[in-house]
């Protein structure tokens, strides 16, 4: 890590409503292609922030019903968001692409890409089933039974999956079978990363006082030789760890209080120490950008800290441009009078069928208006704005009535066809003979 | 008499031009009206209550937000702004399905989407198609 690294931005994580309390970040992820930081909260909402100033970009609800978001994965098409009972994929700009809910998804916790092309993911959690999902189609392609409950997944050569009791399974991404298991910590694993040839873990052990205490070391596993390496001491108690994406043997460890060490796994005695300014709160999450030039830290006071070199801060090396709303061209003001034709605003250039193209359909026009049943009218109360009362007609609201057919039903035998005007006149007469439409209204009004 | 014929012809031409320009002025109305009919028939239908597609994480949620974007403009003090120019402009872009992107925000300011008119056109077209299909099945 360079000498000039410092806090570049710190923003309070936006609350879920105008008057609502701020909520802590439940998941953080850097975008591998654009200058974006993705966050999830415990209302199922995903928010993205652009660039070094962490300017708000898009925000959308991914999972409505089941609380906090567990993990976010980003590929070239969009973001995949994991909730505990559903998986949602959306474009970076917010519109949804697909959404999967399945009755066997009970308590999902983690996911990982399986292939290099990032078109397939493996999803697991505190449940007996894992799912393989085709990302481009948005379909479950395979269900796998598993003996372990997985909490964290990271993909390097294998999919490294941490269970909730301190074990790490290395899963072959092609066959999805467990290649090897490694007991990394005695009680639980708080964080894990796998990159290049290493798996690094931070964990807790259970002391006899029945409290969890962070282990004062970082555990390392060498994937190439398939053996654990000697643990690297970290007296402050490691809670979070990430491998540096560029320097293949460097990892960054962080304690809950914000003490950060940058350590070379091959030469653990020289380390670079920094302190993140988390005032009266604890670090809850930590993530490093794909360029290695920025790290994001979330704390329990719902703040997001962004660290990096202020001069060359970037999340991705060759960032694709972020798609913002098209800039508004100032338009001539038109004074609208009743005479102004609507074509004073031109159509944009187009080649396809317009949306206003109306499909072929038969519409019945000019049928006589439906008559209201006088018995129904009698149940209504009259006010100066009209009659009101509950709908007791036995029809749905706004139900279409076939007034032509209703007329025909009363006619016995074949009769000469009538003009519409004649029919209307007749029905008015018929209504007048019984209680009468107009009279009925007056009757009600008088009472 | 040749002078009379010429001036008569001239007047006829003028009248023709006048008719043409009136026609072009009014030809927009039908197009915009049909578009509004489509929007009106699909928006806020009771039978879509509880349909996930129209909920906050559904594909159709943007159609609701677009309706607000077009018709429910406000100024910086929150006072309603009625701008026919804005409405017609937006509807024209929607009708053609341009690549232009707009930012749609939910009423609680919590959701922000960046959507192109092309995507909106597709969504509205499919929502309307579904409506027609439901009608023939029933």
Coordinates of C-alpha atoms in Angstrom, one line a residue:
Chain A
X1 CA 0.0 0.0 0.0
X2 CA 1.3 3.4 -0.9
X3 CA 2.3 6.0 1.7
X4 CA -0.3 8.5 0.6
X5 CA -3.3 6.3 1.3
X6 CA -5.9 8.0 3.3
X7 CA -9.7 8.3 3.8
X8 CA -11.0 9.8 0.5
X9 CA -14.7 9.9 1.3
X10 CA -17.0 9.1 4.1
X11 CA -20.7 9.1 3.6
X12 CA -23.6 8.2 5.9
X13 CA -25.5 5.3 4.4
X14 CA -28.8 6.8 3.3
X15 CA -31.8 5.8 5.5
X16 CA -34.8 3.9 4.1
X17 CA -37.1 6.9 4.3
X18 CA -37.1 10.6 5.0
X19 CA -37.7 10.2 8.7
X20 CA -36.4 6.7 9.1
X21 CA -33.3 5.7 11.1
X22 CA -30.2 5.0 9.2
X23 CA -29.6 1.3 8.7
X24 CA -26.3 -0.5 8.6
X25 CA -24.9 -1.8 5.4
X26 CA -25.4 -5.6 5.1
X27 CA -23.3 -6.2 2.1
X28 CA -20.7 -4.3 0.0
X29 CA -19.3 -5.1 -3.4
X30 CA -17.1 -3.2 -5.9
X31 CA -18.1 -3.4 -9.6
X32 CA -15.6 -5.2 -11.7
X33 CA -16.3 -3.1 -14.8
X34 CA -17.5 0.4 -13.8
X35 CA -16.6 2.9 -11.2
X36 CA -19.4 1.8 -8.9
X37 CA -19.7 0.6 -5.3
X38 CA -22.7 -1.6 -4.6
X39 CA -24.4 -1.8 -1.2
X40 CA -27.3 -3.6 0.3
X41 CA -29.3 -2.9 3.4
X42 CA -31.7 -4.8 5.6
X43 CA -34.7 -3.5 3.8
X44 CA -33.8 -5.5 0.7
X45 CA -32.7 -2.3 -1.0
X46 CA -29.6 -2.1 -3.3
X47 CA -27.9 1.3 -3.7
X48 CA -25.0 2.1 -5.9
X49 CA -22.5 4.9 -5.5
X50 CA -20.3 6.4 -8.3
X51 CA -16.7 7.2 -8.2
X52 CA -14.4 8.6 -5.5
X53 CA -17.0 11.0 -4.1
X54 CA -19.5 8.1 -3.7
X55 CA -22.2 10.0 -5.5
X56 CA -25.5 8.3 -5.4
X57 CA -26.3 6.5 -8.7
X58 CA -29.2 4.0 -8.7
X59 CA -31.3 2.5 -6.0
X60 CA -33.8 -0.3 -6.2
X61 CA -35.6 -2.8 -4.1
X62 CA -34.3 -6.3 -4.9
X63 CA -36.1 -8.5 -2.4
X64 CA -39.3 -7.2 -0.9
X65 CA -40.3 -9.4 1.9
X66 CA -37.5 -11.2 3.5
X67 CA -35.2 -8.6 5.0
X68 CA -31.5 -8.1 4.6
X69 CA -29.4 -8.7 1.5
X70 CA -26.7 -11.3 1.9
X71 CA -24.4 -10.8 -1.0
X72 CA -24.0 -9.0 -4.3
X73 CA -22.2 -10.3 -7.4
X74 CA -21.6 -8.2 -10.4
X75 CA -20.9 -9.4 -14.0
X76 CA -20.9 -7.6 -17.3
X77 CA -24.7 -7.8 -17.7
X78 CA -25.8 -6.5 -14.3
X79 CA -25.9 -7.2 -10.6
X80 CA -27.0 -10.4 -8.9
X81 CA -28.5 -9.8 -5.4
X82 CA -29.0 -12.6 -2.9
X83 CA -31.7 -12.3 -0.3
X84 CA -32.4 -15.1 2.2
X85 CA -35.3 -16.5 0.2
X86 CA -34.9 -15.1 -3.3
X87 CA -32.4 -14.1 -5.9
X88 CA -32.8 -11.0 -8.0
X89 CA -30.8 -9.8 -11.1
X90 CA -31.0 -6.3 -12.3
X91 CA -29.3 -4.1 -14.8
X92 CA -26.8 -1.6 -13.3
X93 CA -29.3 1.1 -14.2
X94 CA -32.0 -0.5 -12.0
X95 CA -34.5 -2.3 -14.3
X96 CA -34.9 -5.9 -13.2
X97 CA -33.7 -8.7 -15.4
X98 CA -35.0 -11.8 -13.5
X99 CA -36.2 -12.8 -10.1
X100 CA -36.1 -16.4 -8.7
X101 CA -38.1 -17.6 -5.7
X102 CA -38.2 -21.3 -4.9
X103 CA -39.8 -23.1 -1.9
X104 CA -36.5 -24.8 -1.1
X105 CA -34.8 -21.4 -0.7
X106 CA -35.2 -21.0 3.0
X107 CA -32.1 -19.3 4.4
X108 CA -29.6 -18.5 1.6
X109 CA -26.3 -16.9 2.7
X110 CA -23.8 -16.9 -0.1
X111 CA -23.1 -17.5 -3.8
X112 CA -20.2 -17.7 -6.2
X113 CA -19.7 -17.8 -9.9
X114 CA -18.7 -21.3 -11.1
X115 CA -17.3 -20.6 -14.6
X116 CA -14.8 -18.1 -15.9
X117 CA -17.5 -16.5 -18.2
X118 CA -19.6 -15.7 -15.1
X119 CA -22.7 -17.1 -16.6
X120 CA -23.5 -19.6 -13.8
X121 CA -23.7 -19.2 -10.1
X122 CA -23.8 -21.6 -7.2
X123 CA -26.0 -20.6 -4.3
X124 CA -26.0 -22.0 -0.8
X125 CA -26.9 -21.2 2.8
X126 CA -28.0 -22.6 6.1
X127 CA -30.1 -25.2 4.4
X128 CA -29.7 -28.7 2.9
X129 CA -29.9 -27.7 -0.7
X130 CA -27.6 -25.8 -3.0
X131 CA -28.7 -24.4 -6.4
X132 CA -27.0 -23.9 -9.7
X133 CA -28.5 -21.0 -11.6
X134 CA -28.0 -20.0 -15.2
X135 CA -27.4 -16.3 -15.0
X136 CA -28.2 -15.5 -18.6
X137 CA -31.5 -17.4 -18.6
X138 CA -32.5 -16.8 -15.0
X139 CA -33.3 -20.4 -14.4
X140 CA -32.4 -23.0 -11.8
X141 CA -30.5 -25.7 -13.7
X142 CA -29.5 -28.0 -10.8
X143 CA -30.4 -28.7 -7.2
X144 CA -27.7 -30.3 -5.1
X145 CA -28.0 -31.8 -1.6
X146 CA -25.3 -30.8 0.8
X147 CA -24.3 -31.9 4.2
X148 CA -22.9 -28.5 5.3
X149 CA -24.4 -25.1 5.9
X150 CA -22.3 -22.5 4.1
X151 CA -21.8 -18.9 5.2
X152 CA -19.2 -17.5 2.8
X153 CA -18.2 -18.4 -0.7
X154 CA -15.2 -17.2 -2.7
X155 CA -13.9 -18.5 -6.0
X156 CA -10.3 -18.9 -6.9
X157 CA -9.2 -22.2 -8.4
X158 CA -11.9 -23.9 -6.3
X159 CA -15.0 -22.5 -4.9
X160 CA -14.0 -22.1 -1.3
X161 CA -17.0 -22.4 1.0
X162 CA -16.8 -21.6 4.7
X163 CA -19.3 -23.3 7.0
X164 CA -20.6 -21.8 10.2
X165 CA -18.5 -24.0 12.4
X166 CA -15.0 -23.1 11.2
X167 CA -14.6 -25.5 8.3
X168 CA -13.6 -24.7 4.8
X169 CA -14.7 -26.9 1.9
X170 CA -12.9 -26.6 -1.4
X171 CA -15.5 -27.4 -4.1
X172 CA -14.5 -28.2 -7.7
X173 CA -16.3 -25.7 -9.9
X174 CA -16.9 -28.2 -12.7
X175 CA -18.1 -31.2 -10.8
X176 CA -19.3 -29.4 -7.7
X177 CA -17.8 -32.2 -5.5
X178 CA -15.7 -31.4 -2.4
X179 CA -12.0 -31.8 -3.1
X180 CA -10.8 -31.1 0.3
X181 CA -11.9 -29.8 3.7
X182 CA -9.8 -27.7 6.1
X183 CA -10.6 -26.9 9.7
X184 CA -9.5 -23.2 9.8
X185 CA -10.8 -22.0 13.1
X186 CA -12.1 -23.7 16.2
X187 CA -15.5 -22.0 16.6
X188 CA -16.4 -19.9 13.5
X189 CA -15.0 -18.1 10.5
X190 CA -15.7 -14.4 10.5
X191 CA -14.2 -13.6 7.1
X192 CA -12.4 -15.4 4.3
X193 CA -10.9 -14.6 1.0
X194 CA -9.5 -16.8 -1.7
X195 CA -7.3 -15.5 -4.6
X196 CA -4.4 -16.6 -6.6
X197 CA -3.0 -19.6 -4.6
X198 CA -4.1 -18.8 -1.2
X199 CA -7.1 -19.0 1.2
X200 CA -6.9 -16.5 4.1
X201 CA -9.3 -16.6 7.0
X202 CA -10.1 -14.7 10.2
X203 CA -12.1 -16.4 12.9
X204 CA -13.2 -16.6 16.5
X205 CA -12.7 -19.2 19.1
X206 CA -15.1 -20.0 22.0
X207 CA -13.5 -19.3 25.4
X208 CA -14.6 -21.0 28.5
X209 CA -16.5 -17.8 29.5
X210 CA -18.9 -18.8 26.7
X211 CA -18.0 -15.7 24.7
X212 CA -16.5 -15.5 21.2
X213 CA -13.0 -14.0 21.0
X214 CA -11.3 -13.1 17.8
X215 CA -8.3 -15.2 17.1
X216 CA -5.1 -13.1 17.2
X217 CA -3.8 -14.5 13.9
X218 CA -4.6 -15.0 10.2
X219 CA -4.8 -18.5 8.9
X220 CA -3.4 -19.2 5.5
X221 CA -3.9 -22.2 3.2
X222 CA -1.7 -22.8 0.2
X223 CA -3.9 -24.2 -2.6
X224 CA -1.0 -25.1 -4.9
X225 CA 0.5 -27.4 -2.4
X226 CA -2.8 -28.2 -0.6
X227 CA -1.3 -27.6 2.8
X228 CA -2.0 -25.1 5.6
X229 CA 0.8 -22.5 6.1
X230 CA 1.9 -21.2 9.5
X231 CA -0.6 -18.6 10.8
X232 CA 0.4 -14.9 10.6
X233 CA 0.1 -13.1 13.9
X234 CA -2.3 -10.1 14.2
X235 CA -2.5 -9.1 17.9
X236 CA -5.4 -6.8 17.5
X237 CA -7.6 -9.8 16.6
X238 CA -8.4 -10.2 12.9
X239 CA -12.1 -9.8 11.9
X240 CA -11.9 -9.1 8.2
X241 CA -9.4 -10.0 5.5
X242 CA -8.9 -9.5 1.8
X243 CA -6.2 -10.6 -0.6
X244 CA -4.8 -7.8 -2.7
X245 CA -6.0 -8.3 -6.3
X246 CA -2.7 -7.2 -7.9
X247 CA 0.0 -8.2 -5.4
X248 CA -0.6 -12.0 -5.3
X249 CA 1.0 -12.6 -1.9
X250 CA -0.3 -9.5 -0.1
X251 CA -3.3 -9.5 2.1
X252 CA -5.0 -6.8 4.2
X253 CA -6.3 -7.7 7.7
X254 CA -8.6 -5.5 9.7
X255 CA -9.7 -5.7 13.3
X256 CA -13.2 -4.8 14.5
X257 CA -11.8 -1.5 15.9
X258 CA -10.4 -0.4 12.5
X259 CA -6.8 -1.3 12.8
X260 CA -5.6 -2.3 9.4
X261 CA -2.4 -4.3 8.5
X262 CA -1.0 -4.8 5.1
X263 CA 1.0 -8.1 5.2
X264 CA 3.0 -10.0 2.7
X265 CA 2.2 -13.7 3.3
X266 CA 5.7 -14.7 2.3
X267 CA 7.4 -12.2 4.6
X268 CA 4.9 -11.6 7.5
X269 CA 7.3 -9.7 9.8
X270 CA 7.2 -6.4 7.8
X271 CA 3.7 -5.0 7.9
X272 CA 2.2 -1.6 7.2
X273 CA -0.2 -0.4 9.9
X274 CA -3.1 2.0 9.4
X275 CA -6.0 3.1 11.5
X276 CA -9.5 3.6 10.1
X277 CA -11.3 6.4 11.9
X278 CA -14.4 4.5 13.2
X279 CA -15.7 6.8 15.9
X280 CA -17.3 4.9 18.8
X281 CA -18.4 2.1 16.4
X282 CA -17.1 -1.1 15.0
X283 CA -16.1 -2.1 11.5
X284 CA -18.8 -4.4 10.0
X285 CA -17.6 -4.9 6.5
X286 CA -14.6 -4.4 4.4
X287 CA -14.0 -4.8 0.6
X288 CA -11.2 -4.1 -1.8
X289 CA -11.7 -2.8 -5.4
X290 CA -10.6 -4.9 -8.4
X291 CA -7.9 -2.4 -9.2
X292 CA -6.5 -2.7 -5.6
X293 CA -6.5 1.2 -5.5
X294 CA -9.5 1.6 -3.2
X295 CA -11.0 -0.1 -0.2
X296 CA -14.4 0.4 1.3
X297 CA -15.3 0.0 4.9
X298 CA -18.7 -0.1 6.5
X299 CA -19.2 0.5 10.2
X300 CA -21.9 -0.1 12.8
X301 CA -22.8 3.6 12.8
X302 CA -24.0 3.2 9.2
X303 CA -21.2 5.0 7.6
X304 CA -19.2 4.0 4.5
X305 CA -15.5 4.9 4.4
X306 CA -13.6 4.9 1.2
X307 CA -9.8 4.7 1.4
X308 CA -7.2 5.0 -1.2
X309 CA -4.7 7.4 -2.7
X310 CA -6.4 10.7 -3.2
X311 CA -4.5 11.4 -6.5
X312 CA -5.1 8.1 -8.3
X313 CA -8.2 6.7 -6.8
X314 CA -10.1 4.4 -9.2
X315 CA -12.1 1.2 -8.7
X316 CA -11.3 -0.4 -12.1
X317 CA -8.3 -0.1 -14.3
X318 CA -10.1 0.4 -17.6
X319 CA -13.5 1.5 -16.5
X320 CA -16.5 1.3 -18.8
X321 CA -18.4 4.6 -18.8
X322 CA -21.3 4.6 -16.4
X323 CA -24.7 5.1 -18.1
X324 CA -26.3 8.3 -16.6
X325 CA -29.5 9.9 -17.7
X326 CA -29.1 11.7 -21.1
X327 CA -28.4 15.4 -20.5
X328 CA -31.4 17.6 -21.1
X329 CA -31.2 19.8 -24.2
X330 CA -32.7 23.1 -23.3
X331 CA -36.0 23.2 -25.2
X332 CA -37.8 26.2 -26.6
X333 CA -40.7 27.2 -24.4
X334 CA -44.0 26.9 -26.3
X335 CA -47.0 28.9 -25.2
X336 CA -49.9 26.6 -25.1
X337 CA -53.1 28.0 -26.4
X338 CA -56.1 26.0 -27.5
X339 CA -54.9 26.7 -31.0
X340 CA -51.4 25.4 -30.6
X341 CA -51.1 22.2 -32.7
X342 CA -49.6 19.2 -31.0
X343 CA -47.2 18.7 -33.9
X344 CA -45.3 21.8 -32.9
X345 CA -43.2 19.3 -31.1
X346 CA -41.6 17.0 -33.6
X347 CA -41.3 13.2 -33.4
X348 CA -37.8 11.9 -33.0
X349 CA -36.4 9.8 -35.8
X350 CA -37.7 6.3 -35.8
X351 CA -37.6 3.1 -37.8
X352 CA -39.7 0.6 -35.8
X353 CA -43.4 0.3 -35.3
X354 CA -44.6 3.0 -33.0
X355 CA -46.0 2.1 -29.6
X356 CA -49.2 3.9 -30.5
X357 CA -50.0 1.5 -33.3
X358 CA -53.3 0.0 -32.3
X359 CA -54.0 -3.7 -32.9
X360 CA -56.9 -4.9 -35.0
X361 CA -59.9 -5.3 -32.8
X362 CA -63.6 -5.1 -33.1
X363 CA -65.2 -2.4 -30.9
X364 CA -68.9 -2.1 -30.4
X365 CA -70.0 1.5 -30.6
X366 CA -73.4 3.0 -30.3
X367 CA -75.2 0.4 -28.2
X368 CA -77.8 1.9 -26.0
X369 CA -76.6 3.0 -22.5
X370 CA -77.1 0.5 -19.7
X371 CA -80.2 1.1 -17.7
X372 CA -80.0 1.1 -13.9
X373 CA -82.3 -1.2 -12.1
X374 CA -84.9 0.9 -10.2
X375 CA -84.6 -1.4 -7.2
X376 CA -81.0 -0.7 -7.0
X377 CA -81.5 3.0 -7.3
X378 CA -84.0 2.9 -4.4
X379 CA -81.2 1.7 -2.1
X380 CA -79.1 4.8 -2.8
X381 CA -79.0 7.9 -0.7
X382 CA -79.3 11.2 -2.5
X383 CA -76.9 14.1 -1.9
X384 CA -76.2 17.3 -3.9
X385 CA -73.4 15.6 -5.8
X386 CA -75.5 12.6 -6.8
X387 CA -76.6 9.3 -5.4
X388 CA -74.5 7.0 -3.4
X389 CA -74.6 3.7 -1.7
X390 CA -72.9 0.3 -1.9
X391 CA -72.8 -1.7 -5.1
X392 CA -75.6 -4.2 -4.8
X393 CA -76.2 -4.8 -8.4
X394 CA -74.6 -8.2 -8.6
X395 CA -72.2 -6.9 -11.2
X396 CA -68.5 -6.2 -10.8
X397 CA -67.4 -2.6 -10.7
X398 CA -67.1 -1.3 -14.3
X399 CA -68.5 -4.6 -15.7
X400 CA -69.4 -4.4 -19.3
X401 CA -73.1 -5.0 -20.0
X402 CA -74.4 -6.2 -23.3
X403 CA -77.3 -3.8 -23.6
X404 CA -78.2 -5.1 -27.1
X405 CA -78.7 -8.6 -25.9
X406 CA -80.7 -7.5 -22.9
X407 CA -83.1 -5.8 -25.2
X408 CA -83.4 -8.9 -27.4
X409 CA -84.2 -11.2 -24.5
X410 CA -87.5 -9.4 -23.8
X411 CA -88.6 -9.8 -27.4
X412 CA -90.7 -12.9 -28.2
X413 CA -90.8 -14.2 -31.7
X414 CA -89.3 -12.5 -34.7
X415 CA -90.0 -8.8 -35.1
X416 CA -88.9 -6.2 -37.5
X417 CA -85.5 -4.7 -36.6
X418 CA -85.6 -1.3 -35.0
X419 CA -83.4 1.7 -35.1
X420 CA -81.3 2.5 -32.1
X421 CA -83.2 5.7 -31.5
X422 CA -86.4 3.7 -31.5
X423 CA -85.0 1.2 -29.0
X424 CA -83.8 3.9 -26.7
X425 CA -87.2 5.6 -26.8
X426 CA -88.9 2.3 -26.0
X427 CA -86.7 1.4 -23.1
X428 CA -87.2 4.9 -21.7
X429 CA -90.9 4.4 -22.0
X430 CA -90.8 1.0 -20.4
X431 CA -88.8 2.4 -17.5
X432 CA -91.3 5.3 -17.1
X433 CA -94.2 2.8 -16.9
X434 CA -92.9 1.0 -13.9
X435 CA -91.3 3.4 -11.3
X436 CA -89.6 5.6 -13.9
X437 CA -86.0 6.5 -13.9
X438 CA -86.5 10.2 -13.3
X439 CA -89.4 9.7 -10.9
X440 CA -87.4 7.2 -8.9
X441 CA -84.7 9.8 -8.3
X442 CA -87.3 12.3 -7.2
X443 CA -89.0 9.8 -4.9
X444 CA -85.7 9.1 -3.2
X445 CA -84.9 12.7 -3.0
X446 CA -88.2 13.5 -1.3
X447 CA -87.9 10.9 1.4
Chain B
X1 CA -60.7 34.8 -68.8
X2 CA -57.1 33.4 -68.6
X3 CA -56.4 35.8 -65.7
X4 CA -59.5 34.5 -63.9
X5 CA -58.4 30.9 -64.4
X6 CA -54.9 31.6 -63.0
X7 CA -56.2 33.3 -59.9
X8 CA -58.7 30.6 -59.4
X9 CA -56.0 27.9 -59.7
X10 CA -53.9 30.0 -57.3
X11 CA -56.6 30.0 -54.7
X12 CA -57.2 26.3 -55.1
X13 CA -53.5 25.7 -54.4
X14 CA -53.6 27.9 -51.4
X15 CA -56.7 26.1 -50.1
X16 CA -55.0 22.8 -50.7
X17 CA -51.9 23.9 -48.7
X18 CA -54.2 25.1 -45.9
X19 CA -55.9 21.8 -45.7
X20 CA -52.7 19.9 -45.8
X21 CA -51.2 21.9 -42.9
X22 CA -54.3 21.5 -40.9
X23 CA -54.2 17.8 -41.6
X24 CA -50.6 17.6 -40.4
X25 CA -51.5 19.5 -37.3
X26 CA -54.3 17.2 -36.4
X27 CA -52.7 13.9 -37.5
X28 CA -50.7 13.9 -34.2
X29 CA -53.9 13.8 -32.1
X30 CA -54.9 10.3 -33.0
X31 CA -51.4 8.9 -32.4
X32 CA -51.1 10.6 -29.0
X33 CA -54.6 9.6 -28.1
X34 CA -54.0 5.9 -28.9
X35 CA -50.8 6.1 -26.9
X36 CA -52.6 7.6 -23.9
X37 CA -55.3 4.9 -24.2
X38 CA -52.7 2.2 -23.9
X39 CA -51.1 3.9 -20.9
X40 CA -54.5 4.4 -19.3
X41 CA -55.7 0.8 -19.8
X42 CA -52.6 -0.8 -18.3
X43 CA -51.8 1.6 -15.4
X44 CA -53.2 1.0 -11.9
X45 CA -55.5 -1.9 -12.7
X46 CA -57.0 -3.6 -9.6
X47 CA -56.4 -7.1 -10.9
X48 CA -52.7 -6.4 -10.9
X49 CA -52.7 -5.8 -7.2
X50 CA -50.4 -8.3 -5.6
X51 CA -48.8 -9.2 -9.0
X52 CA -45.0 -9.3 -8.5
X53 CA -44.3 -7.8 -11.9
X54 CA -45.9 -4.6 -10.8
X55 CA -44.4 -4.6 -7.3
X56 CA -41.4 -2.6 -6.4
X57 CA -39.0 -5.1 -7.7
X58 CA -41.0 -6.1 -10.7
X59 CA -40.4 -5.3 -14.4
X60 CA -43.6 -3.2 -14.7
X61 CA -42.8 -0.9 -11.8
X62 CA -41.1 1.5 -14.2
X63 CA -44.3 2.1 -16.1
X64 CA -45.9 3.5 -12.9
X65 CA -42.9 5.7 -12.3
X66 CA -43.0 6.9 -16.0
X67 CA -46.6 8.0 -15.6
X68 CA -45.5 10.1 -12.6
X69 CA -42.5 11.4 -14.6
X70 CA -44.7 12.6 -17.4
X71 CA -47.8 13.8 -15.7
X72 CA -46.9 14.6 -12.1
X73 CA -44.1 17.1 -12.5
X74 CA -43.4 19.6 -9.7
X75 CA -41.3 22.6 -9.3
X76 CA -38.6 23.1 -6.6
X77 CA -41.3 24.1 -4.0
X78 CA -43.4 21.0 -4.8
X79 CA -46.0 22.9 -6.7
X80 CA -47.6 21.0 -9.6
X81 CA -46.2 22.0 -13.0
X82 CA -48.5 21.4 -16.0
X83 CA -46.4 21.6 -19.1
X84 CA -48.1 20.3 -22.2
X85 CA -44.7 20.6 -24.0
X86 CA -43.1 18.2 -21.6
X87 CA -46.0 15.7 -21.8
X88 CA -46.0 15.7 -25.6
X89 CA -42.3 15.5 -25.8
X90 CA -42.1 12.5 -23.5
X91 CA -44.9 10.7 -25.2
X92 CA -43.3 11.3 -28.6
X93 CA -40.1 9.9 -27.4
X94 CA -41.9 6.9 -25.9
X95 CA -43.9 6.3 -29.1
X96 CA -40.7 6.1 -31.1
X97 CA -38.8 4.3 -28.4
X98 CA -35.6 6.4 -28.5
X99 CA -32.3 5.5 -26.9
X100 CA -32.5 8.5 -24.6
X101 CA -32.2 7.7 -20.9
X102 CA -34.2 9.3 -18.2
X103 CA -34.0 9.0 -14.4
X104 CA -37.2 7.7 -12.8
X105 CA -37.6 8.2 -9.1
X106 CA -40.2 6.6 -6.8
X107 CA -42.5 8.7 -4.7
X108 CA -40.5 8.1 -1.5
X109 CA -37.3 9.1 -3.3
X110 CA -35.9 5.7 -2.3
X111 CA -35.7 4.1 -5.7
X112 CA -33.9 5.6 -8.7
X113 CA -33.8 4.0 -12.1
X114 CA -32.0 5.1 -15.3
X115 CA -34.2 3.8 -18.1
X116 CA -34.2 4.3 -21.8
X117 CA -37.5 5.1 -23.7
X118 CA -36.8 2.0 -25.7
X119 CA -37.0 -0.2 -22.6
X120 CA -40.2 1.5 -21.5
X121 CA -41.8 1.1 -24.9
X122 CA -41.0 -2.7 -24.7
X123 CA -42.5 -3.0 -21.3
X124 CA -45.7 -1.1 -22.1
X125 CA -46.1 -3.0 -25.3
X126 CA -45.8 -6.3 -23.5
X127 CA -48.1 -5.2 -20.7
X128 CA -50.8 -4.2 -23.2
X129 CA -50.4 -7.4 -25.2
X130 CA -50.9 -9.4 -22.0
X131 CA -54.1 -7.4 -21.3
X132 CA -55.5 -8.2 -24.8
X133 CA -54.6 -11.9 -24.4
X134 CA -56.4 -12.0 -21.1
X135 CA -59.4 -10.6 -22.8
X136 CA -59.6 -13.2 -25.5
X137 CA -59.1 -16.1 -23.0
X138 CA -62.0 -14.9 -20.7

